[in-house]
Coordinates of C-alpha atoms and ligand atoms in Angstrom, one line a residue:
M1 CA -0.1 0.3 0.1
F2 CA 1.4 3.4 -0.8
Y3 CA 0.1 6.3 1.0
P4 CA -0.1 10.0 -0.4
N5 CA 1.4 12.3 2.5
T6 CA -1.5 14.2 2.6
F7 CA -3.1 15.5 6.2
V8 CA -5.8 13.0 7.4
D9 CA -9.5 13.9 7.2
A10 CA -8.3 16.2 3.9
L11 CA -11.0 14.6 1.7
A12 CA -12.5 17.9 -0.2
D13 CA -11.4 19.3 -3.5
Y14 CA -10.0 22.6 -3.3
E15 CA -13.2 24.4 -4.3
T16 CA -15.5 22.4 -2.1
S17 CA -12.9 23.1 1.1
R18 CA -13.8 25.8 3.6
Y19 CA -10.4 24.9 5.8
V20 CA -6.9 25.0 3.3
I21 CA -3.8 23.1 4.7
F22 CA -0.6 23.9 2.6
G23 CA 2.6 23.9 4.7
V24 CA 5.4 26.2 3.9
P25 CA 9.1 24.6 4.0
F26 CA 11.2 27.2 4.4
D27 CA 13.2 27.9 7.6
N28 CA 16.6 30.4 6.1
T29 CA 16.2 32.7 8.7
S30 CA 16.0 30.3 11.3
S31 CA 19.1 32.2 14.2
Y32 CA 19.9 28.8 16.3
R33 CA 17.9 25.2 15.1
A34 CA 16.9 24.9 11.7
G35 CA 14.7 22.4 9.8
S36 CA 11.2 23.9 10.7
R37 CA 10.7 23.0 6.2
W38 CA 10.5 19.2 7.2
A39 CA 7.6 20.6 9.2
P40 CA 4.5 20.3 7.5
D41 CA 6.0 16.7 6.0
A42 CA 6.1 15.2 9.3
M43 CA 2.8 17.1 11.6
R44 CA 1.3 15.1 7.9
Q45 CA 2.4 12.0 8.5
A46 CA 1.7 12.1 12.0
S47 CA -1.6 12.8 11.4
A48 CA -2.3 9.6 10.1
N49 CA -2.9 8.3 13.7
F50 CA -6.0 10.1 15.1
E51 CA -9.6 8.8 14.8
S52 CA -11.8 11.4 12.6
Y53 CA -14.4 11.8 14.6
N54 CA -13.8 14.2 18.1
P55 CA -15.6 13.5 20.9
F56 CA -15.5 16.8 22.2
F57 CA -16.9 19.0 19.9
D58 CA -19.2 15.7 18.9
I59 CA -17.6 16.2 15.1
D60 CA -16.1 14.1 12.5
L61 CA -13.5 15.7 10.5
A62 CA -13.9 13.1 7.6
D63 CA -17.3 14.7 7.1
L64 CA -15.8 18.3 6.9
P65 CA -14.6 20.5 3.7
I66 CA -11.0 20.1 4.5
H67 CA -8.2 20.5 1.4
D68 CA -5.1 19.6 2.3
A69 CA -3.7 22.3 -1.6
G70 CA 0.6 20.4 -0.3
N71 CA 3.5 22.3 0.5
M72 CA 4.2 25.9 -1.3
E73 CA 7.5 26.4 -3.6
T74 CA 9.7 28.3 -1.6
S75 CA 12.6 30.6 -2.3
A76 CA 16.0 31.1 -0.5
S77 CA 15.3 34.6 -0.6
V78 CA 12.8 35.8 2.5
D79 CA 11.2 38.0 0.7
E80 CA 10.0 36.8 -2.2
T81 CA 8.7 33.7 -0.5
L82 CA 7.1 36.4 1.5
G83 CA 5.9 37.6 -1.3
E84 CA 4.3 35.0 -3.1
L85 CA 3.0 33.5 0.7
Y86 CA 1.2 37.1 0.6
E87 CA -0.6 36.5 -3.3
D88 CA -1.3 33.3 -2.4
T89 CA -3.7 34.1 1.1
K90 CA -5.2 36.8 -0.3
T91 CA -6.5 34.3 -3.3
L92 CA -7.2 31.9 -0.1
L93 CA -9.5 34.5 1.0
Q94 CA -10.9 35.5 -1.8
D95 CA -12.0 32.0 -2.8
G96 CA -13.8 32.1 0.4
K97 CA -11.6 29.8 2.6
L98 CA -10.1 29.9 5.9
P99 CA -5.9 29.3 5.1
I100 CA -4.2 27.4 7.9
M101 CA -0.3 27.5 7.4
L102 CA 2.1 25.2 8.7
G103 CA 5.6 26.0 9.1
G104 CA 7.7 27.4 8.6
E105 CA 9.9 29.6 10.5
H106 CA 7.6 32.3 12.5
S107 CA 9.0 35.0 9.6
L108 CA 6.2 33.9 7.2
T109 CA 3.2 35.0 9.6
F110 CA 3.9 38.8 8.6
A111 CA 3.1 37.7 5.3
T112 CA -0.3 35.9 5.9
V113 CA -1.3 38.7 8.7
K114 CA -0.6 41.5 6.3
A115 CA -2.9 39.7 3.7
C116 CA -5.8 38.9 6.4
S117 CA -5.5 42.1 7.7
E118 CA -6.8 43.6 4.5
A119 CA -9.0 41.5 3.8
A120 CA -11.0 42.2 7.2
G121 CA -10.4 45.5 7.3
E122 CA -11.2 47.4 10.6
D123 CA -12.6 44.3 12.4
F124 CA -9.5 42.7 12.7
G125 CA -6.8 41.3 15.8
V126 CA -3.9 39.1 16.2
L127 CA -3.4 36.6 18.8
V128 CA 0.6 35.9 19.1
L129 CA 1.0 32.6 21.7
D130 CA 5.1 32.4 22.0
A131 CA 8.1 32.5 24.2
H132 CA 9.3 35.5 22.8
F133 CA 8.5 38.3 21.5
D134 CA 9.5 38.7 18.2
L135 CA 9.8 43.2 18.2
R136 CA 13.4 42.7 17.3
E137 CA 14.3 46.2 14.7
E138 CA 16.1 43.0 13.1
Y139 CA 18.0 40.2 13.5
R140 CA 21.3 39.1 12.0
G141 CA 20.8 41.7 9.2
F142 CA 17.6 40.8 7.8
K143 CA 14.5 43.1 9.3
N144 CA 12.2 40.1 8.2
N145 CA 13.3 37.4 10.6
H146 CA 11.4 35.3 12.4
A147 CA 13.0 37.0 15.4
C148 CA 11.0 40.7 14.4
V149 CA 7.5 39.2 12.9
S150 CA 5.6 40.7 15.6
R151 CA 7.5 43.3 15.2
N152 CA 6.8 43.7 11.7
I153 CA 2.9 43.7 11.7
L154 CA 2.8 45.7 15.1
S155 CA 4.5 48.5 12.6
E156 CA 3.1 47.3 8.9
V157 CA 0.3 45.9 9.9
T158 CA -2.1 46.3 13.1
E159 CA -1.0 47.8 16.9
N160 CA -4.7 45.3 17.5
L161 CA -1.6 42.0 18.6
V162 CA -1.8 40.1 22.3
S163 CA 1.3 37.9 23.0
I164 CA 0.7 34.7 25.0
G165 CA 3.1 32.9 26.8
V166 CA 5.6 35.4 26.9
R167 CA 9.1 34.1 28.7
S168 CA 12.6 35.4 26.7
G169 CA 13.4 38.2 24.8
P170 CA 16.1 40.6 25.8
E171 CA 16.2 43.9 27.5
E172 CA 15.5 46.0 24.6
E173 CA 12.3 44.4 23.5
W174 CA 10.3 44.3 27.6
S175 CA 11.3 47.8 27.6
F176 CA 9.8 48.0 24.1
A177 CA 6.5 46.5 25.1
R178 CA 6.8 48.3 27.8
E179 CA 7.3 51.4 26.9
N180 CA 4.1 50.7 23.1
K181 CA 2.1 49.8 26.3
L182 CA 1.9 46.3 24.3
K183 CA -0.6 44.1 25.8
S184 CA 0.9 40.5 26.8
F185 CA 1.0 37.7 29.0
S186 CA 4.3 35.7 30.2
A187 CA 3.6 32.0 30.4
D188 CA 4.3 33.1 34.2
D189 CA 0.9 35.0 34.1
V190 CA -0.9 31.9 32.6
E191 CA 0.4 29.7 35.6
A192 CA -0.9 32.4 37.9
M193 CA -4.3 33.5 36.1
G194 CA -5.7 30.5 34.2
M195 CA -5.7 30.2 30.5
V196 CA -9.4 31.1 30.4
E197 CA -9.2 34.4 32.2
V198 CA -5.9 35.5 30.2
L199 CA -8.9 35.1 26.9
R200 CA -11.3 36.5 28.4
E201 CA -9.6 39.4 28.8
A202 CA -7.2 39.1 25.4
L203 CA -10.6 38.7 23.6
E204 CA -11.6 42.0 25.3
Y205 CA -8.9 43.5 24.6
L206 CA -8.5 42.7 20.8
D207 CA -12.3 43.8 20.6
C208 CA -13.2 42.2 17.1
S209 CA -14.4 39.3 15.2
Q210 CA -12.0 38.3 13.0
I211 CA -8.9 37.2 14.6
Y212 CA -5.6 35.3 12.9
L213 CA -4.1 33.1 15.3
S214 CA -0.8 32.1 14.9
L215 CA 0.7 29.3 17.9
D216 CA 4.7 29.8 17.6
M217 CA 5.3 25.8 19.8
D218 CA 7.9 27.3 21.3
A219 CA 5.2 28.8 23.5
L220 CA 4.7 25.1 24.2
D221 CA 7.5 24.0 27.7
P222 CA 9.6 21.7 25.2
A223 CA 9.0 19.1 27.5
F224 CA 5.8 18.5 25.1
A225 CA 7.5 20.3 22.2
P226 CA 10.5 19.6 22.2
G227 CA 11.1 19.5 18.8
L228 CA 11.9 23.3 18.3
G229 CA 14.2 26.0 16.3
T230 CA 14.1 27.6 19.1
P231 CA 12.5 25.6 22.5
E232 CA 13.0 27.4 26.1
P233 CA 11.7 26.1 29.0
F234 CA 9.4 26.7 32.0
G235 CA 6.2 27.4 29.2
L236 CA 2.3 26.2 28.7
S237 CA 1.1 23.0 29.0
A238 CA -0.4 20.8 26.1
R239 CA -3.3 21.9 27.5
E240 CA -3.4 25.6 27.7
V241 CA -2.6 26.1 24.3
R242 CA -5.6 23.4 23.0
T243 CA -7.5 25.3 25.2
A244 CA -6.5 28.4 24.1
V245 CA -6.6 27.0 20.2
R246 CA -9.9 25.9 21.0
T247 CA -11.6 28.8 22.1
L248 CA -10.1 31.3 19.8
A249 CA -10.9 29.2 16.7
P250 CA -14.6 30.8 16.5
F251 CA -13.2 33.8 15.9
S252 CA -10.7 33.3 14.0
M253 CA -10.2 33.7 10.1
A254 CA -6.6 31.7 9.6
F255 CA -4.5 30.3 12.2
D256 CA -0.6 29.0 11.4
I257 CA 1.5 26.4 13.2
M258 CA 5.4 27.6 13.3
E259 CA 8.8 26.6 14.3
I260 CA 8.2 22.5 14.8
A261 CA 12.0 21.5 14.4
P262 CA 11.1 17.6 13.5
E263 CA 14.7 16.6 14.2
Y264 CA 15.4 18.0 16.9
D265 CA 12.6 15.3 19.0
S266 CA 11.2 11.5 18.7
G267 CA 7.9 12.4 16.8
Q268 CA 6.5 14.7 19.8
A269 CA 6.1 18.4 18.6
A270 CA 4.8 17.6 15.0
M271 CA 2.3 14.9 17.0
L272 CA 1.3 17.8 18.6
G273 CA 0.9 20.2 16.3
A274 CA -1.2 17.9 14.3
K275 CA -3.4 16.8 16.5
I276 CA -3.9 21.2 17.8
M277 CA -4.5 22.4 14.3
R278 CA -7.3 19.4 14.3
E279 CA -8.9 20.6 17.3
F280 CA -8.7 24.1 15.6
I281 CA -10.8 23.0 13.0
A282 CA -13.4 20.5 15.2
S283 CA -14.1 23.9 17.5
H284 CA -14.1 26.5 14.4
A285 CA -16.5 24.0 12.6
A286 CA -18.8 23.0 15.8
S287 CA -19.3 26.7 16.9
H288 CA -20.3 27.2 12.9
R289 CA -22.1 24.2 13.4
K290 CA -24.2 25.7 16.4
A291 CA -24.9 29.4 14.7
G292 CA -26.5 27.4 11.7
N293 CA -24.2 28.0 9.8
F294 CA -21.8 25.7 8.3
P295 CA -21.2 23.4 7.6
Ligands
LIG256 MN1 7.9 33.5 17.0
LIG257 MN1 8.9 32.1 19.4

């Protein structure tokens, strides 16, 4: 038997789909451990293990209009890759799809956020789960480095952004966040307040109905996801991130899972990423089923 490496239960063709999964195997600005280019296919492989039925939402993913578009062809240049990704995301949104990106490094998120913001207009916000602020003005000579993605979003797309899970960065980033009154919750805040309360405050702050949800997998504690580009201890638990994704999915117009570097573990990070992605789709579809819209 031969199994094509597509995401499990992604059975719909492009035309009839609502959720479009695509990989962007690009990690050229990775600073510590490169290898997130292998993550999209590692997540697809890991997904083969999962049952299509989701008991929490009482929904079967095999019944949902999910399409796996494969991997985007990337260029060696980050700017060119971002440009193409931006155009491709625009097309997906024009076609009425909900884009789900499997990274790849976090710099890619700038292009998808920009396309989503233009489609959404004013009623738009960004929620980032990340161990890092990603607020550097430039890093290693690149403005579009993975360590700068939130800074670029703030200065070029929208200031309506919340970070959850932050616990690492140079002093300049912490003072920049303070001075610019960036709304953020550290991993310790999540521990102290509970994820449910953090999400309540984050949604109240964003005050919009269309969210771009970005999961840098290093938001998670490396105990749950060891295979990461820049692992950082004392992070969020798998359950906390699942709670965040389940809660935010109904308000999300796009989702990404970034920075998994599968060569550095025995498949845990890719497995968790694949599962979280399925929770996102199940939650989004269940909320729209409840609202009587879709499916
Ligand atoms: Mn990041
Ligand atoms: Mn990070």
